[in-house]
Tab-separated table of C-alpha atoms and ligand atoms in Angstrom:
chain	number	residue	atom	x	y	z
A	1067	UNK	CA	21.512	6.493	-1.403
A	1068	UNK	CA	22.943	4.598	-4.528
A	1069	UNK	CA	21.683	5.759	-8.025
A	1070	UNK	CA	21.368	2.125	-8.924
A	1071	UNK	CA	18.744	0.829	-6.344
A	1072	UNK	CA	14.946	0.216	-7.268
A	1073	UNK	CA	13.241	3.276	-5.793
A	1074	UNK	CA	9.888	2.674	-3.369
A	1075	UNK	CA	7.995	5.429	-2.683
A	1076	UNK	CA	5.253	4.587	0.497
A	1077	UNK	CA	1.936	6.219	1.133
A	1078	UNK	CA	0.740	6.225	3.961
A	1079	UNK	CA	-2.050	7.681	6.077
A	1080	UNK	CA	-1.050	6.640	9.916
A	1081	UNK	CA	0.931	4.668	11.979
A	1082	UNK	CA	3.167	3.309	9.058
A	1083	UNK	CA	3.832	0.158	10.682
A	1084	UNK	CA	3.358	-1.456	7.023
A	1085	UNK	CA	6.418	1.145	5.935
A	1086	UNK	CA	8.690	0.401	8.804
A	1087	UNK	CA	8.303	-3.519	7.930
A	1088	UNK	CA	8.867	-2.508	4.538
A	1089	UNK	CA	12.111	-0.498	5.489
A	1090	UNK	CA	13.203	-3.335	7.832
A	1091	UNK	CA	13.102	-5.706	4.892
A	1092	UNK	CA	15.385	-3.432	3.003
A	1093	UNK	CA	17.697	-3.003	5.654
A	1094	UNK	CA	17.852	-6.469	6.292
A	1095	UNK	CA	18.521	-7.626	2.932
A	1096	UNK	CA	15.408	-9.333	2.647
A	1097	UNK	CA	14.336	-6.828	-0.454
A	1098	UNK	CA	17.737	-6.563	-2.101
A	1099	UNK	CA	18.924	-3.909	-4.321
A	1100	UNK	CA	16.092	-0.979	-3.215
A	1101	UNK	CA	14.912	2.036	-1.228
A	1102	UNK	CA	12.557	4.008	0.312
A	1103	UNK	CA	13.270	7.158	-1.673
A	1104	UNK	CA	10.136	9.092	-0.037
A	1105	UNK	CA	7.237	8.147	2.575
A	1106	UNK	CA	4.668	10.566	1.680
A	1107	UNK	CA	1.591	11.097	3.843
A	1108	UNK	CA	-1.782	12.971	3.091
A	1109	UNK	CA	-1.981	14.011	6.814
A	1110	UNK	CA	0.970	15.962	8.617
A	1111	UNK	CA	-0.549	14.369	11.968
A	1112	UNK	CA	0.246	10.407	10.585
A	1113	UNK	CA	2.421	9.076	13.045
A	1114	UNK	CA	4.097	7.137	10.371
A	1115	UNK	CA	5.936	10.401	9.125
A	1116	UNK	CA	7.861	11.085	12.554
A	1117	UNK	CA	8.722	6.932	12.533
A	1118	UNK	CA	10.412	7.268	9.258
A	1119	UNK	CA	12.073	10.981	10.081
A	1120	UNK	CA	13.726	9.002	12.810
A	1121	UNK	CA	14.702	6.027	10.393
A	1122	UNK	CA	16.269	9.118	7.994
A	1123	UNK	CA	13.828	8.189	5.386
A	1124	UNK	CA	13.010	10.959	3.156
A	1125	UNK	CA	9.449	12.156	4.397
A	1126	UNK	CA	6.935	14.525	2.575
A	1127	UNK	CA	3.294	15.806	3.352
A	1128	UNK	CA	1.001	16.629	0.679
A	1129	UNK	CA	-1.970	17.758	2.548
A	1130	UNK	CA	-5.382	17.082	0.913
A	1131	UNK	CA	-6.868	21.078	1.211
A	1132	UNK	CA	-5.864	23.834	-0.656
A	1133	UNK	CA	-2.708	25.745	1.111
A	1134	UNK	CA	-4.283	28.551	-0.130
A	1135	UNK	CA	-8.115	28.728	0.299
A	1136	UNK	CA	-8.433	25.803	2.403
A	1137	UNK	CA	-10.793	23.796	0.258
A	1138	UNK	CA	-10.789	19.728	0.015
A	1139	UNK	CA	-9.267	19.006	-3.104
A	1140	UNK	CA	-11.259	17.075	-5.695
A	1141	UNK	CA	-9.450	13.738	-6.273
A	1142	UNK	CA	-7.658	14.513	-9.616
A	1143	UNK	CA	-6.386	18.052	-8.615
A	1144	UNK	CA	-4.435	15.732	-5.295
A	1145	UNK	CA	-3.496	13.394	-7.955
A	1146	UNK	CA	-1.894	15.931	-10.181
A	1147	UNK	CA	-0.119	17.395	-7.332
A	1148	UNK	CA	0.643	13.994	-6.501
A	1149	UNK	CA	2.078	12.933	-10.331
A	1150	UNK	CA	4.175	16.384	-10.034
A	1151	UNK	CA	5.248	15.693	-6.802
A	1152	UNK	CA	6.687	12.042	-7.822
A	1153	UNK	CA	7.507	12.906	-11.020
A	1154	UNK	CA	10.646	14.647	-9.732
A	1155	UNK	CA	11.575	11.507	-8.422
A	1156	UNK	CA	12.732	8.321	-10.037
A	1157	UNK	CA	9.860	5.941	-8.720
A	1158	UNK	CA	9.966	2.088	-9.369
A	1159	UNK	CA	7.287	0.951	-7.327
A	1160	UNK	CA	4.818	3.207	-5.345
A	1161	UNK	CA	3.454	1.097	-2.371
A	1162	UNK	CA	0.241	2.055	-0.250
A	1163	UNK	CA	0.199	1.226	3.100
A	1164	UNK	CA	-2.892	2.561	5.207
A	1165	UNK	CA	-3.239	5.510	2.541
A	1166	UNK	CA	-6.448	6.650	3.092
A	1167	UNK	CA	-7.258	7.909	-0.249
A	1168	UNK	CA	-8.596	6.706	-3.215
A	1169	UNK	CA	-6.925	7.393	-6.337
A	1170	UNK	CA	-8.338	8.447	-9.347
A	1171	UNK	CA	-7.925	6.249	-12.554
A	1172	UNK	CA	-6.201	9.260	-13.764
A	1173	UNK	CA	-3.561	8.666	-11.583
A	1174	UNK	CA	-3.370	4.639	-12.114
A	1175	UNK	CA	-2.985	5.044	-15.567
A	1176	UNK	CA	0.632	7.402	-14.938
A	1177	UNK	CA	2.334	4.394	-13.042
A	1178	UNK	CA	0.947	0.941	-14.833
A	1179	UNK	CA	1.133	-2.426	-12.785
A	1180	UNK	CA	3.390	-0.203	-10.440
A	1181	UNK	CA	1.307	0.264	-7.676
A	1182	UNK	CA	0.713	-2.151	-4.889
A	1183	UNK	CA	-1.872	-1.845	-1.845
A	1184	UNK	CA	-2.429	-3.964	1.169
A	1185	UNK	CA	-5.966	-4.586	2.388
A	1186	UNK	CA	-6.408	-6.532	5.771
A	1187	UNK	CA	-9.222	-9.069	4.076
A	1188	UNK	CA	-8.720	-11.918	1.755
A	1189	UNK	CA	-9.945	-10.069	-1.260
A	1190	UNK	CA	-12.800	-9.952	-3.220
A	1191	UNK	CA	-14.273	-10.605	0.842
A	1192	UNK	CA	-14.956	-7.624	3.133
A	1193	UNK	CA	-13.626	-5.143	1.152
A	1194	UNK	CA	-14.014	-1.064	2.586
A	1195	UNK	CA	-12.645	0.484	5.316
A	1196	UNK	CA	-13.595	-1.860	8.232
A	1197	UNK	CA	-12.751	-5.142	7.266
A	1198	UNK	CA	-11.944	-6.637	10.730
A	1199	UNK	CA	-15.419	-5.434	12.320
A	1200	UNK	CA	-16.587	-7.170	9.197
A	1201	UNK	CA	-15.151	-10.532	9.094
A	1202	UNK	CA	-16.230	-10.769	12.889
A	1203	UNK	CA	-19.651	-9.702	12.201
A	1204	UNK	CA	-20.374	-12.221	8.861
A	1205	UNK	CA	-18.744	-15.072	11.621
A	1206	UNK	CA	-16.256	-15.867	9.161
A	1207	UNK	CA	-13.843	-18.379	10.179
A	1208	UNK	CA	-10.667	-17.342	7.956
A	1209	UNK	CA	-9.388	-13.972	7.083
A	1210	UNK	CA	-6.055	-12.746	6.141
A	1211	UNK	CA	-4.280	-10.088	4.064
A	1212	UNK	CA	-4.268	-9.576	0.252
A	1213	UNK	CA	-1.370	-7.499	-1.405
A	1214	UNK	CA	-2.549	-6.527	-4.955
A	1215	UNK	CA	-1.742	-4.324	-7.886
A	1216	UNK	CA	-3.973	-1.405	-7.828
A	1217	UNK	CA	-6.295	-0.850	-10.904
A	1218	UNK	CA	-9.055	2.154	-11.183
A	1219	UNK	CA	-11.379	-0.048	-8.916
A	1220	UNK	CA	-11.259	-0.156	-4.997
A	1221	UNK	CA	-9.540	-2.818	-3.549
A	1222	UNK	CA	-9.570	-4.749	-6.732
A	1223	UNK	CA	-6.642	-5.048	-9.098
A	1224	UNK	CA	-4.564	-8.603	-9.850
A	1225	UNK	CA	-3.700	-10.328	-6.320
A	1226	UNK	CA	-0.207	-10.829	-6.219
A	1227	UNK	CA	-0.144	-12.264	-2.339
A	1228	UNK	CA	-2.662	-13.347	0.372
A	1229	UNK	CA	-1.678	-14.772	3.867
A	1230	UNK	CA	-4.364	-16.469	5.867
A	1231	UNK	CA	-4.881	-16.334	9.753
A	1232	UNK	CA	-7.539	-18.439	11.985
A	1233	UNK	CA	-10.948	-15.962	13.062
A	1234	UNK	CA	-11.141	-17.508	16.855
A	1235	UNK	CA	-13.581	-17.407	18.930
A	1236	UNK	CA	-13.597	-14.341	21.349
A	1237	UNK	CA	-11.957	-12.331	19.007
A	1238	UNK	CA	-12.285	-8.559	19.107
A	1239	UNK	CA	-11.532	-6.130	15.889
A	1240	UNK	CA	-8.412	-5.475	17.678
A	1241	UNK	CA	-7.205	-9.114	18.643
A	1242	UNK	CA	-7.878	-10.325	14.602
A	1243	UNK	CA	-6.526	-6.675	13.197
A	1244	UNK	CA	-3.196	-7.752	15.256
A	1245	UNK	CA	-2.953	-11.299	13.739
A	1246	UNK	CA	-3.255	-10.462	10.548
A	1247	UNK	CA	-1.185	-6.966	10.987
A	1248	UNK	CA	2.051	-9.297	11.766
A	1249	UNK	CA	0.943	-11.347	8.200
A	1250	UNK	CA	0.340	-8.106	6.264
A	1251	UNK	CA	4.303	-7.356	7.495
A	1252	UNK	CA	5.314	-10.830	5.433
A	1253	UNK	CA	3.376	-10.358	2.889
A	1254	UNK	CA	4.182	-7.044	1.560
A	1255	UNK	CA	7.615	-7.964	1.036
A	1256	UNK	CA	6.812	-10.412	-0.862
A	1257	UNK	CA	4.452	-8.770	-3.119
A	1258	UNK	CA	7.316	-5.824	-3.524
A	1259	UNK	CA	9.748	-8.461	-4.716
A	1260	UNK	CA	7.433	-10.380	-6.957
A	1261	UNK	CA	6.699	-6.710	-8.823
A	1262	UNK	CA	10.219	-5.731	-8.420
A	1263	UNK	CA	11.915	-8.985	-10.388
A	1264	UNK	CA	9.383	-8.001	-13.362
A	1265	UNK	CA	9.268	-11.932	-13.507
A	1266	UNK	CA	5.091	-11.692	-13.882
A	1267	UNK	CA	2.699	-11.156	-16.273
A	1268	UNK	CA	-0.734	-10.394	-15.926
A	1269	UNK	CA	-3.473	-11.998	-18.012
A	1270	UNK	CA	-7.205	-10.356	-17.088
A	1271	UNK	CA	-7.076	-10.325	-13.197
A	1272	UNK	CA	-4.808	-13.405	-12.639
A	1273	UNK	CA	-0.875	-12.658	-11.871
A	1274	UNK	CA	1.393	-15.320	-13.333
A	1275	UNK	CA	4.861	-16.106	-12.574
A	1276	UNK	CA	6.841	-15.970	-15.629
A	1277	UNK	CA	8.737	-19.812	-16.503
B	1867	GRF	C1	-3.269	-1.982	7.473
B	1867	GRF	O1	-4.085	-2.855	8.165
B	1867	GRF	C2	-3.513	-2.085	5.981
B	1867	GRF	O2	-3.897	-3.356	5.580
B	1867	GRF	C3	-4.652	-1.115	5.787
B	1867	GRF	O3	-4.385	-0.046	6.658
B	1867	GRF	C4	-3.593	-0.529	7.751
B	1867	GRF	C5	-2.376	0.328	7.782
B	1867	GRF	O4	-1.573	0.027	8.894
B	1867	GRF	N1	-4.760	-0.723	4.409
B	1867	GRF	P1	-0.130	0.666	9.044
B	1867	GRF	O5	-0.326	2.182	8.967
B	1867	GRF	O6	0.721	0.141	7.955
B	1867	GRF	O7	0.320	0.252	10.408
């Protein structure tokens, strides 16, 4: 790893197919100059953290109960763990990609207009956590994806990218999550090098490219 690259760190939650496209991007020159310097998961069962052992990513699993009495952690004690965790790292952009958790303004406020999430919606639409079963249900004829910088409000902060697809008829939650799943892949790159080039500015929710 060079000392010089932009450092990613990825949450994720799962499969981590949003990290692997991510990773692929690096490799492949398509985000220049960067890394993934951890993938860090909130379950040691995510799938996502074996994919990225076998890429030689850096992988770590911070789990959300107490190692020692077992409890569920409340929100800001995993966020502090979290901060301390990342704080002995050099982090650049922190990137959440099917993280299942929501974090605390607490933590938003450590790592301004440096965090980036990926919902599979066109934003402020069918936000929560089943967007697809959503957009089917409402008979919506458009969805997409929506990369945007995370504030201290649910799938809310500045949009920085959104990729449509066609709703068609017959599709399932699975045939629509798939269509847009191969979008979300293109457009998470180019959020992360929007953010990265620092060539922005954000002005009350709207994301401006700097002239
Ligand atoms: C994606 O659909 C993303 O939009 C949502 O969770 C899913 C994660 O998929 N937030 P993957 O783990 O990146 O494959």
């Amino acid at each position: 790893m060079s000392g010089n690259k932009r450092k990613i760190v990825v949450l994720i939650s799962g499969r981590g197919s949003n990290m692997v496209a991510i990773a692929e991007s690096i490799d492949a020159g398509r985000i220049p100059d960067a890394e993934i310097s951890l993938v860090l998961s909130d379950k040691p069962e995510a799938p996502g953290i074996e994919i990225a052992k076998k890429r030689s990513l850096k992988t770590c699993v911070l789990h959300a109960r107490s190692p020692s009495t077992g409890l569920k952690l409340k929100r800001r004690e995993y966020d502090e763990g979290l901060t301390t965790l990342l704080g002995s790292h050099k982090v650049d952009l922190i990137c959440l990609a099917g993280f299942m958790r929501i974090l605390s303004p607490w933590f938003v406020d450590q790592f301004p207009n440096q965090i980036l999430n990926i919902h599979p919606s066109l934003l402020p639409a069918f936000t929560g956590e089943d967007a697809h079963r959503d957009v089917i249900a409402y008979g919506a004829k458009v969805s997409g994806c929506t990369v945007h910088l995370v504030d201290e409000q649910v799938d809310h902060g500045p949009v920085v990218v959104q990729k449509s697809v066609p709703v068609l008829e017959g599709d399932t939650k699975d045939t629509l999550a798939s269509r847009v799943l191969q979008q979300e892949h293109v457009a998470y790159t180019e959020a992360i090098n929007m953010v990265l080039s620092g060539d922005y500015h954000v002005v009350g929710r709207r994301k401006f490219v700097k002239r």
